[in-house]
XYZ file of C-alpha atoms in Angstrom:
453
model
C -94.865 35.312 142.170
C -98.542 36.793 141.411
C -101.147 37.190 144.305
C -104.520 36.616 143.510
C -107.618 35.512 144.651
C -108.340 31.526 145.375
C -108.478 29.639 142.270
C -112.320 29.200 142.801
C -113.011 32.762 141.949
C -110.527 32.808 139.299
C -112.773 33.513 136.197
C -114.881 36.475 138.406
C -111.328 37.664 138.067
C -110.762 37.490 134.847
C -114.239 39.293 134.138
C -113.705 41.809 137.100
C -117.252 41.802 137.619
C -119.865 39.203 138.534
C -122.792 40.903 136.136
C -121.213 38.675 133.252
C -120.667 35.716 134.303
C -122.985 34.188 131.938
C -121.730 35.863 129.187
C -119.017 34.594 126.332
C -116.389 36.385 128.090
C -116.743 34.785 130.989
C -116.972 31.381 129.465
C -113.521 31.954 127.442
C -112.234 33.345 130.503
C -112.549 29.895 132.137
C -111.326 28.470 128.943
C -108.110 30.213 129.788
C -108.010 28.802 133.298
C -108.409 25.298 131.728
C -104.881 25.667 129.470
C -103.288 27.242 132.570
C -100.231 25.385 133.872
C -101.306 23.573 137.077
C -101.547 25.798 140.569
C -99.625 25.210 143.156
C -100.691 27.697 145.932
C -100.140 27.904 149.445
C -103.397 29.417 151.070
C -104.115 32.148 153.931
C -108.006 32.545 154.991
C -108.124 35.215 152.502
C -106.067 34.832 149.921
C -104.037 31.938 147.781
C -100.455 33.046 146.189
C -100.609 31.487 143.077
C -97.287 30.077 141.028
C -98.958 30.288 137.269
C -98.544 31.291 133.925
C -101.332 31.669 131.586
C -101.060 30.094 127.867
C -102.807 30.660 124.334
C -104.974 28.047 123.222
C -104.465 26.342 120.008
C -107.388 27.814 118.288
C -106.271 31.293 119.203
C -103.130 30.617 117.271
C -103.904 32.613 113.526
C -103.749 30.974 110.455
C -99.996 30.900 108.851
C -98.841 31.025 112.243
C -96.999 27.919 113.943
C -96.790 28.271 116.973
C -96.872 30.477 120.381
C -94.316 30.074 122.974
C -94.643 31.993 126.307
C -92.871 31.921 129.225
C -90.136 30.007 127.052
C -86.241 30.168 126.991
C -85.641 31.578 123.885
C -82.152 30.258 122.791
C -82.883 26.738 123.274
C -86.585 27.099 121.843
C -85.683 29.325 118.724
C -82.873 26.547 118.006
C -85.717 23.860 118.410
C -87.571 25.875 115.664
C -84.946 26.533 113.180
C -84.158 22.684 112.987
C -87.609 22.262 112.044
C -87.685 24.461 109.018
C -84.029 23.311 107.981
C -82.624 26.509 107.471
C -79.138 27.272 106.521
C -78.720 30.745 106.887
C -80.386 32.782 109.318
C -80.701 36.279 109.839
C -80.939 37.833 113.382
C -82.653 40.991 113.570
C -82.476 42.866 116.908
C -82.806 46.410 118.368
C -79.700 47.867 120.135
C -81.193 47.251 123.695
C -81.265 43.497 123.239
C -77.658 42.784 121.716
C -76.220 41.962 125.116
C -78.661 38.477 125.407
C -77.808 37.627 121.961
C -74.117 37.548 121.074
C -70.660 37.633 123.941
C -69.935 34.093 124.759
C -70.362 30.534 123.481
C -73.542 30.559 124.854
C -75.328 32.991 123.426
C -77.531 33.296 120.315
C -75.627 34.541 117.536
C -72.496 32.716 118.972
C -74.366 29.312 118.936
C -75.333 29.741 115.545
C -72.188 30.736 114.362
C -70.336 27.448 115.730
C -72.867 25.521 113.776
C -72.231 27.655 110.743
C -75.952 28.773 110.515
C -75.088 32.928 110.810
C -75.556 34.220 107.361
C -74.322 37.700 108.361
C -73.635 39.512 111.362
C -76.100 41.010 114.131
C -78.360 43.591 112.280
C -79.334 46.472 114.696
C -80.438 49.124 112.032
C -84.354 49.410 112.965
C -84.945 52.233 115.819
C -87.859 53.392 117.372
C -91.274 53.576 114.895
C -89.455 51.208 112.238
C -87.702 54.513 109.835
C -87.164 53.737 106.340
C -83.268 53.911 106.243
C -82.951 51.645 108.661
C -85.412 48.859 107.727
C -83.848 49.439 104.050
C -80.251 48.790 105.430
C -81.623 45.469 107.120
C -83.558 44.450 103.812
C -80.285 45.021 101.569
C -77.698 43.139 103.903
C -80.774 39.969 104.526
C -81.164 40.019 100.586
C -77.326 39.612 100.138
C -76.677 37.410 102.782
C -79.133 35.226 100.995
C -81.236 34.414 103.953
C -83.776 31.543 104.313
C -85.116 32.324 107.790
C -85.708 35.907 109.735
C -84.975 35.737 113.821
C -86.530 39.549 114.668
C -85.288 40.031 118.431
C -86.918 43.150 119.845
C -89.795 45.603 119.758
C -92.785 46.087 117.445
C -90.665 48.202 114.868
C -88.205 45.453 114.724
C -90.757 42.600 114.331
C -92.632 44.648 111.490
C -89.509 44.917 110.107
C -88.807 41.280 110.053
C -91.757 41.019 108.277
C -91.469 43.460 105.590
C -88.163 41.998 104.610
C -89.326 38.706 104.271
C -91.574 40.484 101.773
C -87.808 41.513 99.976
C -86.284 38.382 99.877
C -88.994 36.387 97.879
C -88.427 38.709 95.427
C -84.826 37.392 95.010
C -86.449 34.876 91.930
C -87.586 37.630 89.994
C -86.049 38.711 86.894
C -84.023 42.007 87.925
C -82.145 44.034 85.387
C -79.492 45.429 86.808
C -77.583 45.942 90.271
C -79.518 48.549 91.573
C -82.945 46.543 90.779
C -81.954 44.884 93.472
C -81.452 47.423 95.781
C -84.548 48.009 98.526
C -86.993 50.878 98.413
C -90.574 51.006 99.876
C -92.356 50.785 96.726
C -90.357 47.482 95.859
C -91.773 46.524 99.190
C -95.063 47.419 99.305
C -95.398 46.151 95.194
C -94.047 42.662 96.985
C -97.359 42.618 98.728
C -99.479 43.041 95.767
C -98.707 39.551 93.905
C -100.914 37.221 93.325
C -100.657 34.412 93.798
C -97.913 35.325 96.470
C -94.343 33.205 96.222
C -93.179 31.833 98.795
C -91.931 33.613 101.690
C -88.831 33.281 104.172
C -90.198 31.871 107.832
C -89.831 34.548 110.368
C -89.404 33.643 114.415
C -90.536 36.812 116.491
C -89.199 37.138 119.927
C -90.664 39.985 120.986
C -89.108 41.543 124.438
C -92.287 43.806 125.099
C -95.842 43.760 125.132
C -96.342 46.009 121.343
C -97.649 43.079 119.843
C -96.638 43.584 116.336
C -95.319 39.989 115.929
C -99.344 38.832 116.404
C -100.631 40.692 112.943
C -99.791 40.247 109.146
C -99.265 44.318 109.076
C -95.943 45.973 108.960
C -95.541 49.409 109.846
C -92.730 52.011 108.942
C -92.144 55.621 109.170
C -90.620 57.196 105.925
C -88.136 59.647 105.450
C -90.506 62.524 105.408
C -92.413 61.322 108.920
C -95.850 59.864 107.670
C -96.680 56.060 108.800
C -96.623 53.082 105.954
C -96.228 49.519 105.441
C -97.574 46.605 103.992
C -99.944 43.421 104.509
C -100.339 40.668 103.281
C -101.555 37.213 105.300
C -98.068 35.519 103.719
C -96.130 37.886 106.140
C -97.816 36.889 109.654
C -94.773 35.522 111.382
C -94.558 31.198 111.231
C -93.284 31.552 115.309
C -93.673 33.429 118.500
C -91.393 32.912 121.413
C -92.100 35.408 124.318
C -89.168 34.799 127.078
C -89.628 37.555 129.739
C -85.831 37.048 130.555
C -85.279 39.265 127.430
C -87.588 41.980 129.186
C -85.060 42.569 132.005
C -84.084 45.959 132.479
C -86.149 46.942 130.032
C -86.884 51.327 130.452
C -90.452 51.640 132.428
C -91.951 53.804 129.647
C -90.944 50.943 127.500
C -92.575 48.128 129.428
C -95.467 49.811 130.855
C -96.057 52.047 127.695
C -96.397 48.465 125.091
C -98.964 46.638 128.294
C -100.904 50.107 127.709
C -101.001 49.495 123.829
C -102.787 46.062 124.688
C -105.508 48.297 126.276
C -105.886 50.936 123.523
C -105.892 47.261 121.122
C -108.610 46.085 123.007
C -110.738 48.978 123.414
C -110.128 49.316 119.959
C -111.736 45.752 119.153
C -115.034 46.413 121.155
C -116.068 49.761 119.795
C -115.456 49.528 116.439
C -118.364 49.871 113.910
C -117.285 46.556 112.137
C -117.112 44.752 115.285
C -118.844 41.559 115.901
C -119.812 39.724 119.527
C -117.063 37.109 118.738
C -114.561 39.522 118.385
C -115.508 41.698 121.887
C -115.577 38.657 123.366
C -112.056 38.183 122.941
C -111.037 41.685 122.912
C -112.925 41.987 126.633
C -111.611 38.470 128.340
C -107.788 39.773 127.028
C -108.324 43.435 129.028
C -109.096 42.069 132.287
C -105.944 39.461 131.998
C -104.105 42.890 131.415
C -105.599 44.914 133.536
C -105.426 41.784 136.642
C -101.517 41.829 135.883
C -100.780 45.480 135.501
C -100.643 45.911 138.867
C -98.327 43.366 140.026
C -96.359 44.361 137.042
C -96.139 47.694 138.874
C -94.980 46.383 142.011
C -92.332 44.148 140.906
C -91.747 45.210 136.480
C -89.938 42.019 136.149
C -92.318 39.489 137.201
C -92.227 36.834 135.017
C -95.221 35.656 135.506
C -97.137 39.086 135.462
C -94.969 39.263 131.822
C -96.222 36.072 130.887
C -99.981 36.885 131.863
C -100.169 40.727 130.184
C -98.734 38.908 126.980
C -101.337 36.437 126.485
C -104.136 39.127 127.376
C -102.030 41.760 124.947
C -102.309 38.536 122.675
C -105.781 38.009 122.639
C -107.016 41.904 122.444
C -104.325 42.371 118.760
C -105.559 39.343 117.607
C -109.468 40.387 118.131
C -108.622 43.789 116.561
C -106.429 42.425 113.536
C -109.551 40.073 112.827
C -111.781 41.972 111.108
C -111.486 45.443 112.523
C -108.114 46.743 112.060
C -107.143 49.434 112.069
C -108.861 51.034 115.081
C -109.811 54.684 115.127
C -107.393 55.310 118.418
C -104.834 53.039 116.727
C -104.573 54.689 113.812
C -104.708 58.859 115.367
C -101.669 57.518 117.428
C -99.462 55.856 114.790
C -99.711 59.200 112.791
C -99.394 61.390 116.145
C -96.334 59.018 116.882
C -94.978 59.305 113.329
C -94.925 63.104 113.517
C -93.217 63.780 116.607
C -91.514 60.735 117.549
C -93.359 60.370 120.350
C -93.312 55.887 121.838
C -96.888 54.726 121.003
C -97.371 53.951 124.966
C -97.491 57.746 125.655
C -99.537 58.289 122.607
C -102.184 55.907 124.045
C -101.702 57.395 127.241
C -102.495 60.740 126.051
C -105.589 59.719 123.265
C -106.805 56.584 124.336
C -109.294 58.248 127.022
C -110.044 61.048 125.123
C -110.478 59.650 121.800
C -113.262 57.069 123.970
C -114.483 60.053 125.204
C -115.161 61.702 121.945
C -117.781 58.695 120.813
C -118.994 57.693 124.238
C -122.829 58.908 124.029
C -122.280 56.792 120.070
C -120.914 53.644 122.048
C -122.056 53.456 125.406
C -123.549 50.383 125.238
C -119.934 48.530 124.497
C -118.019 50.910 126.606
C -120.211 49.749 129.695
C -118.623 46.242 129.376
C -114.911 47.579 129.409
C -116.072 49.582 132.058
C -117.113 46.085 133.662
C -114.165 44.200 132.071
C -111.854 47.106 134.458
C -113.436 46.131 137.214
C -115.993 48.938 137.876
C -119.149 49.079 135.784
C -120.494 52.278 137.465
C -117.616 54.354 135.969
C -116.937 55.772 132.892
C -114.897 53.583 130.713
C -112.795 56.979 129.710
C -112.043 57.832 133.565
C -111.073 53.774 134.119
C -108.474 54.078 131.405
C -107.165 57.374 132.146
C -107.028 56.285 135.431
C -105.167 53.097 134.892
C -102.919 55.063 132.902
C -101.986 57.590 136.012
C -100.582 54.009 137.826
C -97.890 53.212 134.910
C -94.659 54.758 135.552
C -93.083 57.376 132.470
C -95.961 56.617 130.489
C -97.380 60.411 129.395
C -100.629 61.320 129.548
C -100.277 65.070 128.215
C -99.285 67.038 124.836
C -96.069 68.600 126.827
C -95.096 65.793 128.788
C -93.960 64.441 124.944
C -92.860 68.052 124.053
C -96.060 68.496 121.521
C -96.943 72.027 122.027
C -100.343 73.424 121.530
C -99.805 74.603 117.992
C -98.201 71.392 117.294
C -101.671 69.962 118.159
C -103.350 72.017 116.078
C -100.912 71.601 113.147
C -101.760 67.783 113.256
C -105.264 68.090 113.930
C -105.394 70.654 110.563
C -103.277 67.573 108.224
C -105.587 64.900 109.906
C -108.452 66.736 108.740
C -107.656 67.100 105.594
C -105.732 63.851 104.773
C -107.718 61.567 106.380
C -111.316 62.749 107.386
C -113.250 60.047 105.428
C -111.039 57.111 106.611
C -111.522 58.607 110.468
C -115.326 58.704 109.684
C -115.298 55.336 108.401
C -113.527 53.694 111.897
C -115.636 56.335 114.602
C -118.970 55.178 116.416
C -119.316 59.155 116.079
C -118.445 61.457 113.112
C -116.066 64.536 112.776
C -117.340 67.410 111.295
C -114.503 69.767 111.417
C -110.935 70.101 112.641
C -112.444 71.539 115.436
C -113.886 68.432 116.465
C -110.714 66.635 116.182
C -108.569 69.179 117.882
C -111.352 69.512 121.004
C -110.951 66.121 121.107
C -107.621 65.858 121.072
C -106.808 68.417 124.286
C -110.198 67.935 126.339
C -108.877 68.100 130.293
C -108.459 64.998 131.675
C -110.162 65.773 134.751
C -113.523 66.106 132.523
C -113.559 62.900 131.261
């Protein structure tokens, strides 16, 4: 049960502040409100208790993507889905924390399909944290022989990129392969997958995602190779043909887990709005899916396994990916933290609780004007955005928001800051509303004192 103001002042909520109420964001705000299950609400003189779920709209659904299902029981609605593609043998993809909904008794997942005789090989649980290349390899090479026609990615982001980059492997199976160990995976094989044109056709993948990371919502995969830098592949072909978000999978889910992937949905959405390629369309979005975060979080952190507080931060999560994978991915803070989290396998929630502010910091004076409106979109337009976020973060249980909390020592820091300079200056250059100039720069802003911000 969420508690929230009466339903007449619903979409000032969803702004958090009255100055833009004329704006787009507050129009698609009410859009929201308007797709919304109905409210039943029983009312006090101040305050209405509202039973509700928010929803995505149809035209927020991507191209190449079916359909989004939240708040949805997942067994009976992935079954629905696989009946519609026809599929024969299906592939379930899951990380270790989620085997105990999917397989035990009759009733679960990979016991259902197995009594129909739809299982084309047993529970895969190879992908850990960050999506490492032996692992996604393992679950590419037993998919490929298995000779699946559909990919069910249970889990995390790492698992639902991974999903996605084998689907890359198996429509490869129609090439002509020379020998045995042709067709074996590798990350080259992969990533050359991603490169034809025109593309085959590609298995259908249904991601049931049982956090907020949001990597089912893109047509990017992500992986960490052997030797700890990030990777991947895109390609539109790979965006996943189904979404089914059941909170239900969510329960008992670690804090830094839960709290740490609703965080990411902030650092996606901050992302969105100050990016040089940016566009009003896409802040628009980016801005209306913060405050649905940000008007959750809380009731998320008095009760994590809310359903409906699950339900809401995914559609808002939702909304901000889907205005940064537009036309503006990847984000500068995005992209520090996936090589921060590659290096010292540090969860991508405490990375954004550790950069996010700062990095926002770094380029405020260069983006003020667009950092005013998250600062709005938070709910308090006289603050710094930086302080708002780093402040938000301080309220999310185990989520980091220093180097040592992670175990990143100073020299650590400035071992990264040194490679980022010199790897990747021109690409941070090309995504920053304000230029580095040394590694300086980049360290400085990478350990400025939260209590300056």
């Amino acid at each position: 049960m969420l508690t929230l103001p009466s339903p007449i002042l619903f979409g000032a909520l969803l702004l958090g502040s009255t100055s833009i109420k004329s704006s787009p964001c507050h129009l698609l705000a009410r859009a929201f409100t308007a797709y919304s299950p109905p409210i039943r609400a029983t009312t006090t003189t101040t305050m209405t208790t509202i039973k509700m779920s928010l929803s995505i709209p149809t035209e927020q659904i991507p191209p190449g993507m079916k359909a989004v299902h939240v708040g949805s029981p997942f067994l009976a609605t992935a079954m629905d889905e696989l009946s519609t593609f026809g599929s024969k043998r299906v592939f379930v993809l899951a990380n270790n924390s989620s085997r105990k909904f999917l397989e035990g008794d009759d009733t679960k997942f990979i016991n259902v399909l197995q009594a129909k005789g739809l299982l084309a090989a047993p529970l895969c649980s190879s992908i850990g944290m960050g999506g490492g290349e032996e692992g996604l390899l393992h679950a590419a090479n037993e998919a490929y022989a298995a000779n699946a026609d559909v990919i069910v990615t249970v889990g995390g982001g790492a698992v639902q990129d991974g999903g996605k980059l084998i689907r890359l492997w198996l429509s490869t199976k129609d090439d002509n392969k020379d020998d045995e160990e042709a067709n074996k995976a590798t990350v080259q094989g992969i990533q050359a997958a991603s490169n034809r044109d025109p593309m085959p056709p590609i298995p259908p993948q249904i991601a049931i995602p049982n956090s907020f990371a949001m990597a089912e919502a893109t047509h990017v995969a992500g992986l960490t190779t052997t030797s700890k830098t990030k990777s991947g592949a895109a390609h539109k072909s790979i965006m996943p043909t189904v979404i089914i978000y059941d909170p239900a999978l969510s329960a008992g889910l670690p804090d830094w887990v839960r709290f740490g992937t609703a965080l990411r949905g902030v650092e996606h959405a901050v992302g969105a709005v100050t990016h040089p390629k940016s566009n009003e369309d896409i802040r628009t979005r980016a801005l209306a899916g913060l405050t649905i975060i940000k008007d959750n979080l809380k009731a998320l952190v008095s009760n994590p396994e809310c359903p409906t507080a699950q339900s809401n931060i995914y559609v808002g999560g939702f909304m901000a990916i889907r205005a940064l994978n537009t036309g503006c991915y990847p984000a500068l803070g995005h992209l520090f933290e996936n090589q921060y989290s590659a290096r010292y396998d540090v969860h991508q929630g405490s990375c954004s609780g550790i950069l996010c502010a700062r990095i926002m910091d770094y380029h405020y004076d260069s983006s003020k004007e667009y950092q005013r409106r998250i600062s709005a979109a938070l709910g308090d337009e006289n603050t710094r955005a930086p302080r708002l976020v780093q402040d938000l973060v301080a309220t999310l249980p185990t989520v980091s928001s220093e180097h040592l909390q992670v175990k990143v020592t100073d020299e650590m820091v400035k071992e990264i800051t040194q490679w980022m300079f010199e790897n990747n200056l021109a690409r941070y250059n090309a995504l920053s509303p304000k230029a580095f100039t040394s590694a300086e720069d980049i360290y400085g802003m990478m350990t400025k004192p939260l209590d300056q911000l």
